[in-house]
Structures are given as C-alpha cells and as structure tokens.
Short mmCIF file of C-alpha atoms and ligand atoms in Angstrom, two decimals:
data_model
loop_
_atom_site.label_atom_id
_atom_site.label_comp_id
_atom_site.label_asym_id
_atom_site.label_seq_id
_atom_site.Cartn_x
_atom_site.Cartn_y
_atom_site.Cartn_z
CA UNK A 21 9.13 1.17 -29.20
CA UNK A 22 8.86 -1.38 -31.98
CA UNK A 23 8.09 -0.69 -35.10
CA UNK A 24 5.90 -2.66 -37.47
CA UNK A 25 8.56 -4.02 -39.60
CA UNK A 26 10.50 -5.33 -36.52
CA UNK A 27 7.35 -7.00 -35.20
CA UNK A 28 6.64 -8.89 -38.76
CA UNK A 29 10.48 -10.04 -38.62
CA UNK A 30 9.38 -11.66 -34.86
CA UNK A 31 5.72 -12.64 -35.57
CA UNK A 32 7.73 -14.43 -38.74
CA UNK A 33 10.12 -16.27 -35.74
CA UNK A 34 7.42 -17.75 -33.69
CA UNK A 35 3.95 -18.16 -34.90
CA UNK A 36 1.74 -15.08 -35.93
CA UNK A 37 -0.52 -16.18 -32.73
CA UNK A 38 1.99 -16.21 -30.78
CA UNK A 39 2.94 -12.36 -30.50
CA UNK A 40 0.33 -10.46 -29.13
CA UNK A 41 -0.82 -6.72 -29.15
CA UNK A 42 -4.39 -6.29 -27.97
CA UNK A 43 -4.68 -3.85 -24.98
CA UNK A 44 -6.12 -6.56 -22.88
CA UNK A 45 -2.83 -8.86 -23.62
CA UNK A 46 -0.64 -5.52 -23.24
CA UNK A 47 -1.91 -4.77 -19.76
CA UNK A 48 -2.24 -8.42 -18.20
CA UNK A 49 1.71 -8.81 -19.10
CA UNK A 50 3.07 -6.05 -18.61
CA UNK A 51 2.80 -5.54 -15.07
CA UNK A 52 3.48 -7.49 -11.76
CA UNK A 53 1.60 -7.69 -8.52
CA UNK A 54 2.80 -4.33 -7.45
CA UNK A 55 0.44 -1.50 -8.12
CA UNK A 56 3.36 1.41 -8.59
CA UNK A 57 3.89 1.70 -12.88
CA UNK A 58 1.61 1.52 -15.80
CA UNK A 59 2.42 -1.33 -17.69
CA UNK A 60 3.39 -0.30 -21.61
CA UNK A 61 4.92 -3.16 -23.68
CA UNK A 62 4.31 -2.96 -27.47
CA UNK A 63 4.04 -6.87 -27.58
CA UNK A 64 3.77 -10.34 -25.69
CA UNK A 65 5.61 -13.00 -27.54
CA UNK A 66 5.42 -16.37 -26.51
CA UNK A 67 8.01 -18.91 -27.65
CA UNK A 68 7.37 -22.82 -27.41
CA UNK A 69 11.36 -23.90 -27.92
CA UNK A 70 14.91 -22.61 -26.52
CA UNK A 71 16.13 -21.99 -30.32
CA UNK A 72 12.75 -19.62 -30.29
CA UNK A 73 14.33 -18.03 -27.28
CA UNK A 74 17.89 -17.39 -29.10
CA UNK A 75 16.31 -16.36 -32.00
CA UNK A 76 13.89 -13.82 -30.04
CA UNK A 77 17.02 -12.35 -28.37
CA UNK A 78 19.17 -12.10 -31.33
CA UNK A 79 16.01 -10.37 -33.15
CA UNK A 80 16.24 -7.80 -29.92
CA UNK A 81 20.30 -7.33 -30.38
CA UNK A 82 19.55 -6.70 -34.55
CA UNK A 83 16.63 -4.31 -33.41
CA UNK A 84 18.22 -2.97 -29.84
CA UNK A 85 14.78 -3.99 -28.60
CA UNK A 86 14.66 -3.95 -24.67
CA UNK A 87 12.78 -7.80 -24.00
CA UNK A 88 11.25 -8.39 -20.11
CA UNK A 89 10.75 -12.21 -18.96
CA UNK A 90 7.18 -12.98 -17.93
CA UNK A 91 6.47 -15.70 -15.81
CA UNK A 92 3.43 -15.72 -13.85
CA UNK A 93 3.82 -12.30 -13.22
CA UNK A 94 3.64 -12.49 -8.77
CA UNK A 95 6.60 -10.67 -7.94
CA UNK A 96 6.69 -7.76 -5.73
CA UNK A 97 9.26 -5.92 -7.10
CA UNK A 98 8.08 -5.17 -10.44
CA UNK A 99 11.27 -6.98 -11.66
CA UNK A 100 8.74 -8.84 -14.94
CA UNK A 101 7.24 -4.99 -15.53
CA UNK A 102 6.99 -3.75 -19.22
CA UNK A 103 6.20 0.51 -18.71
CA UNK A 104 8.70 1.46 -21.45
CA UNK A 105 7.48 -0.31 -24.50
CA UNK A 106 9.28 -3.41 -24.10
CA UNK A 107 8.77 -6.91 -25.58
CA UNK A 108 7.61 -8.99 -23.13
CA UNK A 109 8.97 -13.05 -23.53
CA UNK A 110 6.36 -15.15 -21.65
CA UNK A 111 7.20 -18.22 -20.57
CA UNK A 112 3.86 -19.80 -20.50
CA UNK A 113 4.31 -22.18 -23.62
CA UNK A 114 7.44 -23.51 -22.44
CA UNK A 115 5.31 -25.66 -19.48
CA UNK A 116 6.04 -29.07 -19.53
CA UNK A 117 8.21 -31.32 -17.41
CA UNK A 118 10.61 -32.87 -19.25
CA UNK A 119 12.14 -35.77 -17.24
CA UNK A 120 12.47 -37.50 -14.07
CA UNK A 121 15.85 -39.17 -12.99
CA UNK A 122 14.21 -41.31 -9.00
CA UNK A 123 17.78 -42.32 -8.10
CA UNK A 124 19.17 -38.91 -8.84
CA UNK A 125 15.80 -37.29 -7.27
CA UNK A 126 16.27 -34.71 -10.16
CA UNK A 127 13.56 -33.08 -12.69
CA UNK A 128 13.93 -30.83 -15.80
CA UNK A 129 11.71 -28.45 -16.20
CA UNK A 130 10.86 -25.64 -18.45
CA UNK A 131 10.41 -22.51 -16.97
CA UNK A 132 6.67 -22.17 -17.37
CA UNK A 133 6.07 -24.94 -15.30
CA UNK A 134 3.67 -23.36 -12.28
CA UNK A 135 5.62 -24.07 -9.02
CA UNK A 136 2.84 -25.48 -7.58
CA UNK A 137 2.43 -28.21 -10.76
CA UNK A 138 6.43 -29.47 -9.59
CA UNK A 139 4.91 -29.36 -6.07
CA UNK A 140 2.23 -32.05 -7.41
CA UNK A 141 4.76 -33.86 -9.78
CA UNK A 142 7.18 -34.21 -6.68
CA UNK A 143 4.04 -35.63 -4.72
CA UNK A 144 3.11 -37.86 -7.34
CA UNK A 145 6.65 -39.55 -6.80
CA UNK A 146 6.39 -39.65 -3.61
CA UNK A 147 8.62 -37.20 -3.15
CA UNK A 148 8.82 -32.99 -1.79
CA UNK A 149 9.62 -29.88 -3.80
CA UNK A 150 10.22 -27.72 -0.88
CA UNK A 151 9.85 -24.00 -1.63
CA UNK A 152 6.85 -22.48 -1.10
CA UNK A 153 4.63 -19.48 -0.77
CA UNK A 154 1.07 -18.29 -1.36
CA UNK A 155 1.50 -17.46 -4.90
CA UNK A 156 2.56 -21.02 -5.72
CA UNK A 157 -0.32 -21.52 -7.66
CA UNK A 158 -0.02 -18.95 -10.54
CA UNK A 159 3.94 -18.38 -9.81
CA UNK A 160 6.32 -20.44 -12.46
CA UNK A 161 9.53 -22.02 -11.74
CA UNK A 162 11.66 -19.42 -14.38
CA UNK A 163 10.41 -16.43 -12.24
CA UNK A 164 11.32 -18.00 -8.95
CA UNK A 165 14.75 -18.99 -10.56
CA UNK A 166 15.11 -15.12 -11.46
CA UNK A 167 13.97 -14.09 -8.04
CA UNK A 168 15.56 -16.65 -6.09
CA UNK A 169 12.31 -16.95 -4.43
CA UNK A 170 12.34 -17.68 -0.54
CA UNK A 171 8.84 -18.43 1.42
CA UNK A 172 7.64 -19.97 4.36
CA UNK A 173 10.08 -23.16 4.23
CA UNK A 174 13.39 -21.82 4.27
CA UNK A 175 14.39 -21.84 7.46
CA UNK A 176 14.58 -25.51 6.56
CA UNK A 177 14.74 -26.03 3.30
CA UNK A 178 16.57 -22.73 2.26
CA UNK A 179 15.80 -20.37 -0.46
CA UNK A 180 15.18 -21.43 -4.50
CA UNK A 181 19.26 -21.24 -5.00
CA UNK A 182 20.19 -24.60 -3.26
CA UNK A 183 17.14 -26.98 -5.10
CA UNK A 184 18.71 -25.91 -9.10
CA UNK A 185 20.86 -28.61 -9.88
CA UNK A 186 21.01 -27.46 -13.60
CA UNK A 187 20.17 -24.49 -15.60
CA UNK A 188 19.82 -23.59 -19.13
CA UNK A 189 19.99 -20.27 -20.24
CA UNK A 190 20.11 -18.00 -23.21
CA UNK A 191 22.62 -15.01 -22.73
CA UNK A 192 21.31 -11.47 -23.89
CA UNK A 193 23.67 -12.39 -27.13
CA UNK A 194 21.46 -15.55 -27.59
CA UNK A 195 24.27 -17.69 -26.45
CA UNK A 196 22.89 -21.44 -25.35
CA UNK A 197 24.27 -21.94 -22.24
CA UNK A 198 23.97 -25.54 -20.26
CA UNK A 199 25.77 -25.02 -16.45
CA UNK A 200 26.44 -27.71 -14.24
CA UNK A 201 24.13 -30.66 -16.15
CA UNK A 202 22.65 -31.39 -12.93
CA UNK A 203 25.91 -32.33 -11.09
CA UNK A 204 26.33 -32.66 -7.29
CA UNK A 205 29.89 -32.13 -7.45
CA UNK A 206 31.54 -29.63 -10.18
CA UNK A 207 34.58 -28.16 -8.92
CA UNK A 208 35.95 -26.58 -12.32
CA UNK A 209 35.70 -23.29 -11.66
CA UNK A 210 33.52 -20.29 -11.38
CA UNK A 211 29.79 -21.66 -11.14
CA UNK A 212 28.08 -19.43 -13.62
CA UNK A 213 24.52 -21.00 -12.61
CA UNK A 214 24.36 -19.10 -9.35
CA UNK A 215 25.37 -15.98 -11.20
CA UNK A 216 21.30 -16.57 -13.15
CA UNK A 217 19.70 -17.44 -9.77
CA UNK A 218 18.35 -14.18 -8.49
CA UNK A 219 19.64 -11.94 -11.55
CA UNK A 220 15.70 -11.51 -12.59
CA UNK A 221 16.81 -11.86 -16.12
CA UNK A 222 19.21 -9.05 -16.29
CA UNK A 223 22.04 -11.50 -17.09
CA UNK A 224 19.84 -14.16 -19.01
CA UNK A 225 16.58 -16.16 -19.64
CA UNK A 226 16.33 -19.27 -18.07
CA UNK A 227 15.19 -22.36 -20.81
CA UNK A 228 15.56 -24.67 -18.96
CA UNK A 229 16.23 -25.81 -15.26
CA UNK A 230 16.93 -29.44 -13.39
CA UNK A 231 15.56 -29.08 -10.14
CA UNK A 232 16.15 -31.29 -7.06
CA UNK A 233 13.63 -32.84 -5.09
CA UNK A 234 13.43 -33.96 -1.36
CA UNK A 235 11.98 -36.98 0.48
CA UNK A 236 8.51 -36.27 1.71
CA UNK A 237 8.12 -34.79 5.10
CA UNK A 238 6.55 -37.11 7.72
CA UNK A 239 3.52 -35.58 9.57
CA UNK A 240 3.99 -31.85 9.79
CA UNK A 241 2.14 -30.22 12.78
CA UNK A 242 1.51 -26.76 13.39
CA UNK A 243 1.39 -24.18 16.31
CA UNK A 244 0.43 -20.92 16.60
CA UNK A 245 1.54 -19.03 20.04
CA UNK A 246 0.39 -15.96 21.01
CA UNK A 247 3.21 -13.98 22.81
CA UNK A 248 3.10 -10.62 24.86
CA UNK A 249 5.45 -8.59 22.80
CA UNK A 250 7.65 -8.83 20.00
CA UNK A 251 10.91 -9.17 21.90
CA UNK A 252 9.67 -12.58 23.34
CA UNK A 253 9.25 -14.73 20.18
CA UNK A 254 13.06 -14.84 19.61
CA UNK A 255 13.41 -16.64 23.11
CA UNK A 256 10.81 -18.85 21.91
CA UNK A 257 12.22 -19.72 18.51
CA UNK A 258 15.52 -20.56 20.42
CA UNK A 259 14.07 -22.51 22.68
CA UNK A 260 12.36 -24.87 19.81
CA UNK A 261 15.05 -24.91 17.78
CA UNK A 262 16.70 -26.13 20.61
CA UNK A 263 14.74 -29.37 21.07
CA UNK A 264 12.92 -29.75 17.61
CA UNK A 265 13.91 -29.77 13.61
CA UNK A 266 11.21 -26.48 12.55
CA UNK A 267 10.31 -26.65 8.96
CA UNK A 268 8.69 -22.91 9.48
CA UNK A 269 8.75 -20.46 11.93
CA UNK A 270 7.08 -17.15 11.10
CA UNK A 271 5.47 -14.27 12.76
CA UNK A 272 2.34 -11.72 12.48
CA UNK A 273 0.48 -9.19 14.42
CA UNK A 274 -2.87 -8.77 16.34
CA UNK A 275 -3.24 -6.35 13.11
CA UNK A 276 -2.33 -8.63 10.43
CA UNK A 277 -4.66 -11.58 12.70
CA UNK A 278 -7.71 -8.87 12.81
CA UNK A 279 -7.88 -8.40 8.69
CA UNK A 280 -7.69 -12.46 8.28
CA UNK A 281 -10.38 -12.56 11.05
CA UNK A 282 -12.74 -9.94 9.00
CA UNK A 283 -12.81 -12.28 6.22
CA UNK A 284 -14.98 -14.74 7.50
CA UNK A 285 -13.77 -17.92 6.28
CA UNK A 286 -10.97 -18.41 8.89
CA UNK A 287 -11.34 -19.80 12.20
CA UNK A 288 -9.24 -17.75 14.85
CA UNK A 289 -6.25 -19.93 16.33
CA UNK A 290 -7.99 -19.50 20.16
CA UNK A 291 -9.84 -17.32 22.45
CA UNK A 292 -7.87 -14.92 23.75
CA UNK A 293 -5.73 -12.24 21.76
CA UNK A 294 -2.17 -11.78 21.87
CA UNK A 295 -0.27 -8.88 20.46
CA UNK A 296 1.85 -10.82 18.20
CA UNK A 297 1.62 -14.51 16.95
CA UNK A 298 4.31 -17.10 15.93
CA UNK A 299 3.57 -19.64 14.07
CA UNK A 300 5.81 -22.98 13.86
CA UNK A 301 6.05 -25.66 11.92
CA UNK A 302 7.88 -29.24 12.60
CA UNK A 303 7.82 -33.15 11.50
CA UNK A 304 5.58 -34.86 14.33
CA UNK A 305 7.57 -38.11 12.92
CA UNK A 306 7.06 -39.97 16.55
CA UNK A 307 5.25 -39.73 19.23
CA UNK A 308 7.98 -38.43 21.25
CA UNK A 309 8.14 -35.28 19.09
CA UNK A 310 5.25 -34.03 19.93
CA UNK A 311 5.26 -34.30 23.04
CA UNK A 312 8.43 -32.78 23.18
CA UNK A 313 7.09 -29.64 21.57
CA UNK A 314 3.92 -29.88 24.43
CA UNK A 315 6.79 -29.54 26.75
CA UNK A 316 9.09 -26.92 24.77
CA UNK A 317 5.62 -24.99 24.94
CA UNK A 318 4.54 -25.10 28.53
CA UNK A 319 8.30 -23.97 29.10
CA UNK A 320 7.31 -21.01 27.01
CA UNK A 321 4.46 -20.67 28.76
CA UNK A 322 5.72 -20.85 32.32
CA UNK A 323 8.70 -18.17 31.29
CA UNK A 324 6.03 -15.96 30.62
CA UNK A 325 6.89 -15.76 26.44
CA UNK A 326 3.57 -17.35 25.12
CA UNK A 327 0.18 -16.62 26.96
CA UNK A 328 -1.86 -19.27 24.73
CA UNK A 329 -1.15 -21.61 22.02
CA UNK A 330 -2.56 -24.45 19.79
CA UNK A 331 -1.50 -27.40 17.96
CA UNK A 332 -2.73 -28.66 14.70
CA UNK A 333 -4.17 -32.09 15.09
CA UNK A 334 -5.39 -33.04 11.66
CA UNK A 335 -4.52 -31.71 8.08
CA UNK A 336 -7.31 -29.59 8.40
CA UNK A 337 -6.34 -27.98 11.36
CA UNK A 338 -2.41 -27.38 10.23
CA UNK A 339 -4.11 -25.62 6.74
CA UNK A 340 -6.18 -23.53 8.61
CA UNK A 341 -3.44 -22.37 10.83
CA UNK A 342 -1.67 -22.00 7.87
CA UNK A 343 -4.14 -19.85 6.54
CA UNK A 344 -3.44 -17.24 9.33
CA UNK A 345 -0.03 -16.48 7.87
CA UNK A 346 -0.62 -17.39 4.20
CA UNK A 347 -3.46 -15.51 3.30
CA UNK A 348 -1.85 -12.23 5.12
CA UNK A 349 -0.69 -10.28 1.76
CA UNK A 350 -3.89 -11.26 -0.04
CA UNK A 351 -6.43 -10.32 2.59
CA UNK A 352 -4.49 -6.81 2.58
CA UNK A 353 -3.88 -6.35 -0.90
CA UNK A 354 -6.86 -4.21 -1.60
CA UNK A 355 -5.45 -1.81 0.60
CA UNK A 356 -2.77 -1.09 -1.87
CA UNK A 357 0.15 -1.86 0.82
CA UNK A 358 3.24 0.05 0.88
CA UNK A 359 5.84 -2.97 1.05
CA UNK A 360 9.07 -3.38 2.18
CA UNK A 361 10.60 -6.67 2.53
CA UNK A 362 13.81 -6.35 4.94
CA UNK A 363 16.32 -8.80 6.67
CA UNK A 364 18.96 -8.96 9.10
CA UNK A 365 20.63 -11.79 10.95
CA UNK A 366 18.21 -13.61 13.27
CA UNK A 367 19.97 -12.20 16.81
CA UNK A 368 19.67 -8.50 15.81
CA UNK A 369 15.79 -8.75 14.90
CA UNK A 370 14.31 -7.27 18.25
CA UNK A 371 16.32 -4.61 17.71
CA UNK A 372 16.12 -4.04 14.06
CA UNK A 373 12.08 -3.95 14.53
CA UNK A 374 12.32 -1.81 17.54
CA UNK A 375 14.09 0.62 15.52
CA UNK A 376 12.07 0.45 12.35
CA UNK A 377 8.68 0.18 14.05
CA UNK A 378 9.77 3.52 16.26
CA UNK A 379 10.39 5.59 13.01
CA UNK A 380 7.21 4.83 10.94
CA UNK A 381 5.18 5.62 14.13
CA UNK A 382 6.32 8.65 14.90
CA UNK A 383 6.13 10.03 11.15
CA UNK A 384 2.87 7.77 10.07
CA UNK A 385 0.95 7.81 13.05
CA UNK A 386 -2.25 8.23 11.16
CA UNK A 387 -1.49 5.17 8.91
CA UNK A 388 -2.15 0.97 9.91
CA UNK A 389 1.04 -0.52 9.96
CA UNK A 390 0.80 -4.24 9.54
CA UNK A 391 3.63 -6.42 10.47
CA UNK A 392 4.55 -10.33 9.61
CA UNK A 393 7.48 -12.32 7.70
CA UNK A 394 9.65 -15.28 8.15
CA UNK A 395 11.10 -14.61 11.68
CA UNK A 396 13.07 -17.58 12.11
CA UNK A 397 14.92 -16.01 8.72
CA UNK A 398 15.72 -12.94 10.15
CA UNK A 399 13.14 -11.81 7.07
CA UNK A 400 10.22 -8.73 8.00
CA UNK A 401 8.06 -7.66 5.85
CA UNK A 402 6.40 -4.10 6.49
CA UNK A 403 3.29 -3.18 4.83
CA UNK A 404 2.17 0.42 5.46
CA UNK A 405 -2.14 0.67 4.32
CA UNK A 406 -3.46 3.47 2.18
CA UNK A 407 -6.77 4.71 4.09
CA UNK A 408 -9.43 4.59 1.51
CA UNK A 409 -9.75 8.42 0.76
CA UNK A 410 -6.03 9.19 0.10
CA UNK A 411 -4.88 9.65 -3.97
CA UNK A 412 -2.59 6.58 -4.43
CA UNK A 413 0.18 8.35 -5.90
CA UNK A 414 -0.15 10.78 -2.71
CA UNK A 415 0.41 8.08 -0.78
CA UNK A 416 3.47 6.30 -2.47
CA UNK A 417 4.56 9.49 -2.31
CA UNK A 418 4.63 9.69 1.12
CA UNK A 419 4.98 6.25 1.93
CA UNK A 420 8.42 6.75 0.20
CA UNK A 421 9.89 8.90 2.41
CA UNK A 422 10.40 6.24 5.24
CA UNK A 423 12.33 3.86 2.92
CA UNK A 424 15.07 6.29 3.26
CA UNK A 425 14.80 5.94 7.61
CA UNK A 426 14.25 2.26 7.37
CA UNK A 427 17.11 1.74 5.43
CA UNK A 428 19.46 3.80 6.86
CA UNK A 429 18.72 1.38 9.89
CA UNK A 430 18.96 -2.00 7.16
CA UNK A 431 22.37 -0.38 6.72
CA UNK A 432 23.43 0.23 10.15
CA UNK A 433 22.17 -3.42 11.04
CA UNK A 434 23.94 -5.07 7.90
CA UNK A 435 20.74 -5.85 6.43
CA UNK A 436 19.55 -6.51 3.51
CA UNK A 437 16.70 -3.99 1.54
CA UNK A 438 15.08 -6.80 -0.45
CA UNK A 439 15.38 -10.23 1.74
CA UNK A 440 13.45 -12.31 -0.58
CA UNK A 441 11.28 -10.12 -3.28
CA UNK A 442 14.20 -8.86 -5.21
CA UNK A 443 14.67 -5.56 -6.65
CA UNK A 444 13.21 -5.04 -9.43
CA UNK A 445 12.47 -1.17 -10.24
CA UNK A 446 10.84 -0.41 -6.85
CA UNK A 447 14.18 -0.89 -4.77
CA UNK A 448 16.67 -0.39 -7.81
CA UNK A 449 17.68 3.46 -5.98
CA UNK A 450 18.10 2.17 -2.84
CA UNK A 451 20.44 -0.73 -3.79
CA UNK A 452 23.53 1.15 -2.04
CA UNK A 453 22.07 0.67 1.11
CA UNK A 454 23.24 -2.77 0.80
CA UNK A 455 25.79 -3.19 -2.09
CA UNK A 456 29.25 -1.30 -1.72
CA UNK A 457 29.80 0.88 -5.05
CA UNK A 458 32.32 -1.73 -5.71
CA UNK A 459 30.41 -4.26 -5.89
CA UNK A 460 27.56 -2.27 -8.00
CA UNK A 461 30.66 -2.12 -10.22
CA UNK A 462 31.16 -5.87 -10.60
CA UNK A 463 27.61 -6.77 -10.79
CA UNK A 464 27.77 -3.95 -14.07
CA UNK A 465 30.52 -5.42 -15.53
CA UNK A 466 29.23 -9.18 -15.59
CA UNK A 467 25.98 -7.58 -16.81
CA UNK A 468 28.02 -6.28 -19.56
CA UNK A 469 29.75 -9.76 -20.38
CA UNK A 470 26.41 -11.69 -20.56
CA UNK A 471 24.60 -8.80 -21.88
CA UNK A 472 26.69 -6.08 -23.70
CA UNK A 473 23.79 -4.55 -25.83
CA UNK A 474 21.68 -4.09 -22.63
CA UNK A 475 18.75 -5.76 -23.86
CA UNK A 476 17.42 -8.06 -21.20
CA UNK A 477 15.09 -6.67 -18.63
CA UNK A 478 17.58 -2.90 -18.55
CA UNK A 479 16.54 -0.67 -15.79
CA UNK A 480 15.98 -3.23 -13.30
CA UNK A 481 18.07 -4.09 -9.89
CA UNK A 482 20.67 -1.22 -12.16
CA UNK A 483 18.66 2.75 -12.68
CA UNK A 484 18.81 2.68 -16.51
CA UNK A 485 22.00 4.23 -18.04
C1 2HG B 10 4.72 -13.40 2.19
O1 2HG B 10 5.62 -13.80 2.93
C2 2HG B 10 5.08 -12.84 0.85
O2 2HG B 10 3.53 -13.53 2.48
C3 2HG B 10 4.42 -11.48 0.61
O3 2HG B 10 6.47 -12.74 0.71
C4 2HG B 10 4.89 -10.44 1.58
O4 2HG B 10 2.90 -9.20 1.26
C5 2HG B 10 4.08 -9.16 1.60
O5 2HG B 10 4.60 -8.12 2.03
ZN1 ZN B 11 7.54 -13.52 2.35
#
C-alpha cells in the first residue's frame, strides 16, 4: 500500500490530475480482460513525458512501491493487473506519433498510441502495419510490445518482435535506455531490445518505440472451408501453402460457428455445416492467383478434405468472413471462458489436439468446449464455458484442474503454455511446463540486473518471492 505522504511526493511529480484514486478509476485500471482477480491498486498515475516515467520509477525504488504498466488493458493473462495495491503507470497520455522516416518506412511512437491508430497512420502513407487482432481498437502499442502480441497475421507477417526497430525504455532503476535507434543492422553485441519485447514490463517500461512498417497488401481475398474433421485441415493448409503466399490461415469449430451464428448480425459462410472451418487468407494480386486457389480448392475438395467452401469477392464479403473468426472471443466472453492459449510446431497439431481434446472430454463432459486459433501457427486456443448456474470461482476451480493434463501433453509435445497471450499471473505456476529451471534461473537473474528492487510489475510471468 501507499501511504498518503508517498502519494503527495508523486501527485507533486506529475500533475495533481494526473494520479487518480476514485473507485471507479481504481477498478477500470486495475484489471485486464480476464475475469480471475479483483483489481486493488491504490492509484492510477498517468505521466505525459519519459523523464515523468524515470521520475515515477525512482519515486517507487525511494518508496519500494510495486508500479504495473497499463496500456489498454486487453490482455488475457492478467499480466497489466493491479490486486495487491499497486501503482498503476498508464500509458494513455503518452499517445502521439512522433515521426515518420518514408525511405526508412519507420515510425516512433509512444506507447499509448492504440494499435489500431498506427494501423490508420500506416494507411494514410500508403503503407501496412501488419499485426493484428480483434482488440486492435482499444489495445496500445506499449502493451503489445510487453506481450509480444501475435494475431491473425503472423503466419505472414510474424509476431510484434520482428516490426520494433527501436525501443526506449526506462529500467526499474529509472535508467533511460535507447536500443538499437532504429537500425537494420547492429551487430555489437547482445541486443537488449528483444530482452523488453514480451517481458510484460517485468524488466522495463517501454517510452518509446520505432516501429517498422510494410508495403500495403494488394487485394486480400478470403475463404472459409468447411472440412470433415480436424485432422484434414493440416493437408489443406499444406496444400495452399504449397501453391499460394497465405497472409492468414486459422481455424474454428461448428461450436465456435453456432455462437457467432446466434448473434444475428453475421451471415453464415454457406449452407451446409461442417464440423470444423478454416479460414485463409492470401493477396489475389493477379488474376492467376485466384484462380489458382479455385484450383488448390477443388483439389481439396476432390481429396475429400473440404466438403464446401467460399471466396470473398468484395471487401464486404472478406470482413464478414472475417467476422466468423474475429468476433469468436467476444461473442463468448459472457460465458466467462476458461482460456488456454497453447502451441506446438505446425506437424504435431493433429496430434497435440487429439490428445488435449480426449482429456477435457472425458473429465468435462458436461461442459461446451469451444475450439479455434491460428492453425497455420501451430497456435490453439481452448476455451472451456461456465453453464450459467455454476459459482464462478467453482468453476475456475475446476476448470483448473485440466491445465495440469493439458500441459503435461504441451510438455510432452515441446509446446509452449502461453503461445501468444503471455503469462501474466494466470500461467505464472505453470511456467515449468515450458522453461527448464535453468532457464527460470537466467530469466531471474536479468530481472535482477534491470530491476534489482523488484518494483516493476513483481509477481508476474515469476510467483512473487
Ligand atoms: C484470438 O485469437 C485471441 O481471438 C483471443 O487471441 C483468444 O479468446 C481467446 O481465447
Ligand atoms: Zn489469438
């Protein structure tokens, strides 16, 4: 906790309306988009300049105050949640875009800026910020740093990581530190910027960030194919990626298709229904393209891996199909989903799922299991539904229980327990089924050189000491 002389000393460091303690300001910060902790900060500061940054930090090493970084708060993880009277450092001040280099294809941003605002930007130069994901709207570029966000793109694009050309960040001893000034080439050594990409703060707060930008894609088309099983999608992401450049290819079941259905405002794909769905993306750039994905198809078709299928032929048509996919985790949220977000390489997927999908129907039988993620990434995500009438700590309670079976399988396959939605504090005690003790040890100790006073974010990806 704070107490009210420490919070004068901050208030006195920003500006007295910019450290807040209302209840409404204390909830709305301190929590995520996960539903498992109470959120319980004892302020919200929000600084406007990096030298408010160092001076926040330093403030927290004079007053061992534990800070959390708030972006726009859409992780999944609740890696940016306050329950233990933490000051939360929001980023939403800090929103601006700060330069534009068109040779270089390079922008600086702050780390408020909303991911979907360098989206536009990009656009606006006639150019393509690539990662993306239904919460690109509200989510802000310093969180997806932190998270090393993914999304539907990276099977093309790749993952937040390889777009940060730059970054600026303030060390948990309120050190200023600029890495790689927004150089392609930098071979001097250990690259400390990918050490702050995906740390979710633990290591540092990101100030600033030059981000690269792509040329504009030409055309995208969509398809959605509805296949007789699970085990027959792989054969037909091969045999696309085979003929065509995808810029997506993701999955989702007749479950997850039957709760976008029930909202209303979403036209089903086609006619008939399909026990699983994939749906692809690629750059109809010629002619020829697309009609070499008609053909790719009707070779699906005639193998027997895809019963039906359609193909986006306007923008409207590719965002409705789009829709299908994207809208999945919101449609379901008020079902208050048990998530798990789990990868392995893309050739043991079949049998990763088999496995998985065995296990939390024979012990949940009772409960909807609703399946979708980024295929072509090797990248599931499981979401388990709470019926209406159970108690929802009853059935996180339960719901817990399977992580230990579906990761003792992530293990076995050489998976990963968090393929894109970090860590956070709901996966923190599982983190050994996919980090060696040895390397828990490193990632300690380089906590400890950025961070020695534990201050930033503690008790996240690391159990609290
Ligand atoms: C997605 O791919 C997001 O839609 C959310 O990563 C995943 O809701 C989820 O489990
Ligand atoms: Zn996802």
């Amino acid at each position: 906790m704070t107490d009210a002389a420490a919070l004068t000393e901050l208030t006195a460091l920003v500006a007295p309306a910019h450290v807040l303690t209302d209840p409404a300001s204390l909830q709305a910060y301190g929590k995520d988009w996960t539903h498992h902790y109470a959120p319980a900060p004892s302020a919200v500061v929000l600084p406007r300049t990096v030298e408010q940054v160092q001076a926040i930090v330093r403030w927290a090493n004079r007053h061992r105050v534990a800070l959390v970084p708030s972006g726009g708060r859409t992780g999944l993880s609740a890696a940016a949640v306050a329950a233990r009277g933490e000051v939360v450092v929001a980023f939403d001040q800090m929103n601006r875009i700060l330069a534009f280099d068109g040779v270089d294809r390079s922008v600086v941003c702050q780390p408020g800026v909303v991911t979907q605002q360098l989206q536009r930007f990009a656009e606006e130069q006639g150019l393509y910020y690539p990662v993306d994901f239904a919460s690109s709207g509200s989510s802000q570029l310093g969180g997806n740093i932190g998270t090393n966000a993914g999304g539907i793109k990276v099977i093309r694009y790749g993952m937040t990581r390889n777009w940060v050309a730059g970054l600026k960040v303030v060390t948990g001893t309120g050190e200023l530190l600029d890495l790689n000034k927004g150089l392609v080439k930098n071979a001097t050594g250990y690259d400390l910027r990918h050490l702050f990409i995906g740390a979710e703060g633990t290591l540092g707060f990101v100030v600033e960030a030059t981000m690269r930008l792509e040329r504009a894609p030409r055309n995208l088309t969509a398809m959605v194919l509805g296949t007789p099983d699970f085990d027959s999608i792989m054969p037909v992401l091969h045999a696309f990626q085979g003929q065509l450049d995808l810029t997506a290819f993701e999955f989702f079941s007749d479950k997850g298709l039957a709760h976008i259905l029930a909202r209303g405002d979403v036209p089903a794909p086609f006619a008939s229904s399909c026990p699983f769905y994939a749906l692809l993306e690629f750059e109809a750039s010629t002619e020829a393209v697309s009609e070499q994905a008609l053909a790719t198809f009707e070779h699906c078709v005639e193998q027997g891996w895809v019963l039906d299928g359609v193909m986006s032929q306007s923008e409207t048509q590719l965002r409705n199909l789009w829709k299908l996919r994207e809208y999945l985790s919101e449609t379901i949220s008020h079902f208050t989903p048990y998530k798990n977000d789990v990868s392995v390489t893309v050739a043991k997927v079949p049998a990763f799922l088999r496995e998985i999908d065995a296990v939390v129907a024979q012990h949940y039988p009772d409960l909807e299991v609703v399946w979708y993620g980024h295929i072509g990434d090797g990248n599931l995500h499981l979401n388990i539904l709470k019926p209406a009438a159970m108690d929802k700590d009853a059935f996180f309670a339960r719901c817990a229980k399977v992580n230990q079976w579906v990761f003792e399988i992530v293990e076995r396959f050489q998976g990963s327990i968090s393929a894109e939605h970090g860590v956070g504090m709901t996966k923190r005690d599982y983190l050994h089924y996919s980090r060696s003790p040895e390397e828990i040890a490193c990632m300690k100790a380089i906590k400890a050189v950025f961070d020695p006073n534990g201050i930033l974010n503690p008790g996240k990806i690391f159990a609290p000491e």
